[in-house]
Each structure stands twice: as C-alpha cells, then as structure tokens.
Amino acid sequence: METLKLRDAVTDDWPAIWPFFREIVTAQETYAYDPELTFDQARALWMSPSGSALSRTTVAVDADGTVLGSANMYPNRPGPGSHVASASFMVDSSRRGRGVGRALCQDMIDWAAASGFRSIQFNAVVETNERAVKLWQDLGFKIIGTVPEAFLHPAHGYVGLHVMHRSL
C-alpha cells in the first residue's frame, strides 16, 4: 500500500474528485447514479450526502496531496433507522489495487463505531463488482440479500444488487 493520509474532504477537493467520479459514474458498471450528472449536481450528491449532522465526506491523499479516492458516509435512514450507517466509495482507476479502498472503508468503519452506530449497511453493491464485494467481505460485511436484476450493467445485462451488512 502506498503512503496515504485520510482526512475530511473540503470544498477545494471536489475538482480532484470529479474526474474519477465522472469516469466511474459514466461507465455505468458500479453506481446507479445518472451518468448525465453535471459537475455541480455531482458535487452536491457526493460532498453533502445527507442532511444529517453526522454526514461526512473524506479523501485519501498521497504524500504529495494528490487525491486518490473518496468516501462519503451518513445514517442509512433518518429517524428510527438512523442507528445504521451507510457509505459510498470511489477510487481513481489509476490507484486501484493499492489499498486505497480498504483504507477508506476501514476509516468509515472506525467513524461509524465512534459515532455510536450499531451497524453498517451497503444498500446497492453491484454483484459483478467482485473486487468490491470481496473487499467488503474481508472487512466483515456479509451479503444478506440480493435484489435480482436491479442493475442494468453495460456488459452483463441485468444483474443483482447485494445488500451487505456488518455489525459494530
């Protein structure tokens, strides 16, 4: 794993996040986000993922301060569901396989535990995203269900979305 630092994202990080956010979303392989999102729409979605005071967006940066990846985290649902955390993760394609996603997720797990959440739920993990599924399982998440044909993958057609869960 390369030397990296995790920190809360600031507004000035968005221009560095946007290129890999856009690449990932327009590929339509792992996120059910509208591929036509504008710079400003995507920024609002990623940098402010929830109205909750616990909402948080982070970045992983290298020794030079280059943004390698980003995560956002928040209560999965408001009110009676707010004791369960959720999150989304994106890593620059040129930095994949180097531990960035693992570090972002471990930071999210630590944040959720320190913030008093009882568990974490990922609502929509594309079943063909095998690297992410394996990583989340390595970090203690279990597939608790799969919604059949809930995602239209450009190469595989209709595939399932896993719901993954981890107790804290």
CSV table of C-alpha atoms in Angstrom, one decimal:
chain,number,residue,atom,x,y,z
A,1,MET,CA,0.0,0.0,0.0
A,2,GLU,CA,1.3,3.4,-0.9
A,3,THR,CA,1.7,6.1,1.8
A,4,LEU,CA,-1.6,7.8,2.2
A,5,LYS,CA,-3.4,10.0,4.5
A,6,LEU,CA,-7.1,10.1,5.2
A,7,ARG,CA,-8.8,13.4,6.0
A,8,ASP,CA,-12.2,15.1,5.8
A,9,ALA,CA,-12.8,16.5,2.4
A,10,VAL,CA,-13.0,20.2,1.8
A,11,THR,CA,-14.8,22.1,-0.9
A,12,ASP,CA,-11.5,22.6,-2.8
A,13,ASP,CA,-11.1,18.8,-3.1
A,14,TRP,CA,-14.1,18.5,-5.4
A,15,PRO,CA,-12.2,19.4,-8.7
A,16,ALA,CA,-9.8,16.5,-7.9
A,17,ILE,CA,-12.6,14.0,-7.1
A,18,TRP,CA,-14.8,15.0,-10.1
A,19,PRO,CA,-12.6,13.3,-12.8
A,20,PHE,CA,-12.7,9.8,-11.2
A,21,PHE,CA,-16.3,10.3,-10.0
A,22,ARG,CA,-17.4,11.1,-13.6
A,23,GLU,CA,-15.4,8.2,-15.0
A,24,ILE,CA,-16.9,5.7,-12.6
A,25,VAL,CA,-20.5,7.0,-13.0
A,26,THR,CA,-20.4,7.2,-16.8
A,27,ALA,CA,-19.0,3.7,-17.0
A,28,GLN,CA,-22.3,2.6,-15.5
A,29,GLU,CA,-20.7,-0.6,-14.1
A,30,THR,CA,-20.9,0.0,-10.3
A,31,TYR,CA,-23.1,3.0,-9.4
A,32,ALA,CA,-26.8,3.6,-10.2
A,33,TYR,CA,-26.1,7.4,-10.5
A,34,ASP,CA,-27.4,9.3,-13.5
A,35,PRO,CA,-24.4,9.4,-16.0
A,36,GLU,CA,-25.6,12.9,-17.1
A,37,LEU,CA,-25.0,14.5,-13.7
A,38,THR,CA,-23.3,17.9,-14.0
A,39,PHE,CA,-20.3,19.0,-12.1
A,40,ASP,CA,-22.5,20.9,-9.6
A,41,GLN,CA,-25.1,18.1,-9.3
A,42,ALA,CA,-22.5,15.5,-8.6
A,43,ARG,CA,-20.7,17.8,-6.1
A,44,ALA,CA,-24.0,18.2,-4.2
A,45,LEU,CA,-24.6,14.5,-4.2
A,46,TRP,CA,-21.1,13.4,-3.1
A,47,MET,CA,-19.9,16.2,-0.9
A,48,SER,CA,-23.2,16.5,1.1
A,49,PRO,CA,-24.6,13.0,1.0
A,50,SER,CA,-27.2,13.6,3.7
A,51,GLY,CA,-28.9,16.3,5.7
A,52,SER,CA,-27.6,14.6,8.9
A,53,ALA,CA,-25.1,16.4,11.1
A,54,LEU,CA,-23.2,13.0,11.1
A,55,SER,CA,-22.8,13.1,7.3
A,56,ARG,CA,-19.1,13.1,6.4
A,57,THR,CA,-17.1,13.0,3.1
A,58,THR,CA,-13.4,12.0,3.2
A,59,VAL,CA,-10.5,11.8,0.8
A,60,ALA,CA,-7.4,9.6,0.7
A,61,VAL,CA,-4.3,11.6,-0.4
A,62,ASP,CA,-0.8,10.6,-1.2
A,63,ALA,CA,2.4,12.2,0.3
A,64,ASP,CA,2.1,15.0,-2.4
A,65,GLY,CA,-1.5,15.7,-1.5
A,66,THR,CA,-2.9,14.1,-4.7
A,67,VAL,CA,-6.5,12.8,-4.1
A,68,LEU,CA,-6.5,9.1,-4.7
A,69,GLY,CA,-10.1,8.3,-3.6
A,70,SER,CA,-13.0,9.5,-1.6
A,71,ALA,CA,-15.8,8.2,0.6
A,72,ASN,CA,-19.0,9.6,1.9
A,73,MET,CA,-20.8,8.3,5.0
A,74,TYR,CA,-24.1,9.0,6.7
A,75,PRO,CA,-27.0,7.4,8.6
A,76,ASN,CA,-28.7,4.9,6.2
A,77,ARG,CA,-32.1,6.2,7.1
A,78,PRO,CA,-33.5,9.1,9.2
A,79,GLY,CA,-35.3,8.7,12.5
A,80,PRO,CA,-35.8,5.1,13.7
A,81,GLY,CA,-33.3,3.9,11.1
A,82,SER,CA,-30.5,6.4,12.0
A,83,HIS,CA,-28.6,3.9,14.1
A,84,VAL,CA,-27.4,2.1,10.9
A,85,ALA,CA,-24.6,3.8,8.9
A,86,SER,CA,-24.1,3.6,5.2
A,87,ALA,CA,-21.4,4.8,2.8
A,88,SER,CA,-20.2,5.1,-0.8
A,89,PHE,CA,-16.6,4.8,-2.0
A,90,MET,CA,-14.7,5.8,-5.2
A,91,VAL,CA,-11.1,5.3,-6.0
A,92,ASP,CA,-9.2,6.8,-9.0
A,93,SER,CA,-8.8,4.0,-11.6
A,94,SER,CA,-5.1,4.6,-11.7
A,95,ARG,CA,-4.8,3.9,-7.9
A,96,ARG,CA,-6.9,0.8,-7.6
A,97,GLY,CA,-5.4,-2.3,-6.1
A,98,ARG,CA,-3.1,-0.3,-3.8
A,99,GLY,CA,-5.2,-0.4,-0.6
A,100,VAL,CA,-6.9,3.0,-1.0
A,101,GLY,CA,-10.5,1.5,-0.9
A,102,ARG,CA,-9.6,-0.7,2.1
A,103,ALA,CA,-8.2,2.3,4.0
A,104,LEU,CA,-11.3,4.4,3.1
A,105,CYS,CA,-13.6,1.7,4.3
A,106,GLN,CA,-11.7,1.0,7.5
A,107,ASP,CA,-11.8,4.7,8.3
A,108,MET,CA,-15.6,4.6,7.7
A,109,ILE,CA,-16.0,1.6,10.0
A,110,ASP,CA,-14.0,3.3,12.7
A,111,TRP,CA,-16.1,6.5,12.2
A,112,ALA,CA,-19.3,4.6,12.4
A,113,ALA,CA,-18.3,2.8,15.6
A,114,ALA,CA,-17.0,6.1,17.3
A,115,SER,CA,-20.2,7.9,16.2
A,116,GLY,CA,-22.4,5.3,18.0
A,117,PHE,CA,-23.9,3.5,15.1
A,118,ARG,CA,-24.9,-0.2,15.8
A,119,SER,CA,-24.1,-1.5,12.3
A,120,ILE,CA,-23.4,-0.6,8.7
A,121,GLN,CA,-25.5,-1.4,5.6
A,122,PHE,CA,-24.5,-1.0,2.0
A,123,ASN,CA,-27.7,-0.9,0.0
A,124,ALA,CA,-26.6,-1.5,-3.5
A,125,VAL,CA,-23.4,-3.3,-4.2
A,126,VAL,CA,-23.4,-4.5,-7.9
A,127,GLU,CA,-22.9,-8.3,-7.8
A,128,THR,CA,-20.5,-8.2,-10.7
A,129,ASN,CA,-18.2,-5.7,-8.8
A,130,GLU,CA,-16.3,-8.7,-7.5
A,131,ARG,CA,-13.3,-6.7,-6.2
A,132,ALA,CA,-15.6,-4.5,-4.0
A,133,VAL,CA,-17.7,-7.5,-2.8
A,134,LYS,CA,-14.5,-9.4,-1.8
A,135,LEU,CA,-13.1,-6.3,-0.1
A,136,TRP,CA,-16.2,-5.6,1.9
A,137,GLN,CA,-16.4,-9.3,2.9
A,138,ASP,CA,-12.7,-9.2,4.0
A,139,LEU,CA,-13.7,-6.2,6.2
A,140,GLY,CA,-16.5,-8.2,7.9
A,141,PHE,CA,-19.5,-7.4,5.7
A,142,LYS,CA,-22.0,-10.2,4.8
A,143,ILE,CA,-24.3,-10.4,1.8
A,144,ILE,CA,-27.7,-10.5,3.5
A,145,GLY,CA,-29.8,-10.4,0.3
A,146,THR,CA,-29.6,-9.7,-3.4
A,147,VAL,CA,-32.2,-7.9,-5.4
A,148,PRO,CA,-32.4,-9.7,-8.7
A,149,GLU,CA,-31.9,-7.8,-11.9
A,150,ALA,CA,-31.9,-4.5,-10.1
A,151,PHE,CA,-29.0,-3.0,-12.1
A,152,LEU,CA,-28.5,-2.8,-15.8
A,153,HIS,CA,-24.8,-3.4,-16.4
A,154,PRO,CA,-23.5,-2.4,-19.9
A,155,ALA,CA,-21.7,-5.7,-20.4
A,156,HIS,CA,-23.6,-8.2,-18.3
A,157,GLY,CA,-27.1,-7.0,-18.8
A,158,TYR,CA,-29.5,-7.2,-15.8
A,159,VAL,CA,-27.6,-8.2,-12.6
A,160,GLY,CA,-28.3,-8.2,-8.9
A,161,LEU,CA,-27.6,-5.6,-6.3
A,162,HIS,CA,-26.3,-7.0,-3.0
A,163,VAL,CA,-27.4,-5.6,0.3
A,164,MET,CA,-24.4,-6.0,2.6
A,165,HIS,CA,-24.3,-5.6,6.4
A,166,ARG,CA,-21.8,-5.5,9.2
A,167,SER,CA,-22.5,-5.3,12.9
A,168,LEU,CA,-20.3,-2.9,15.0
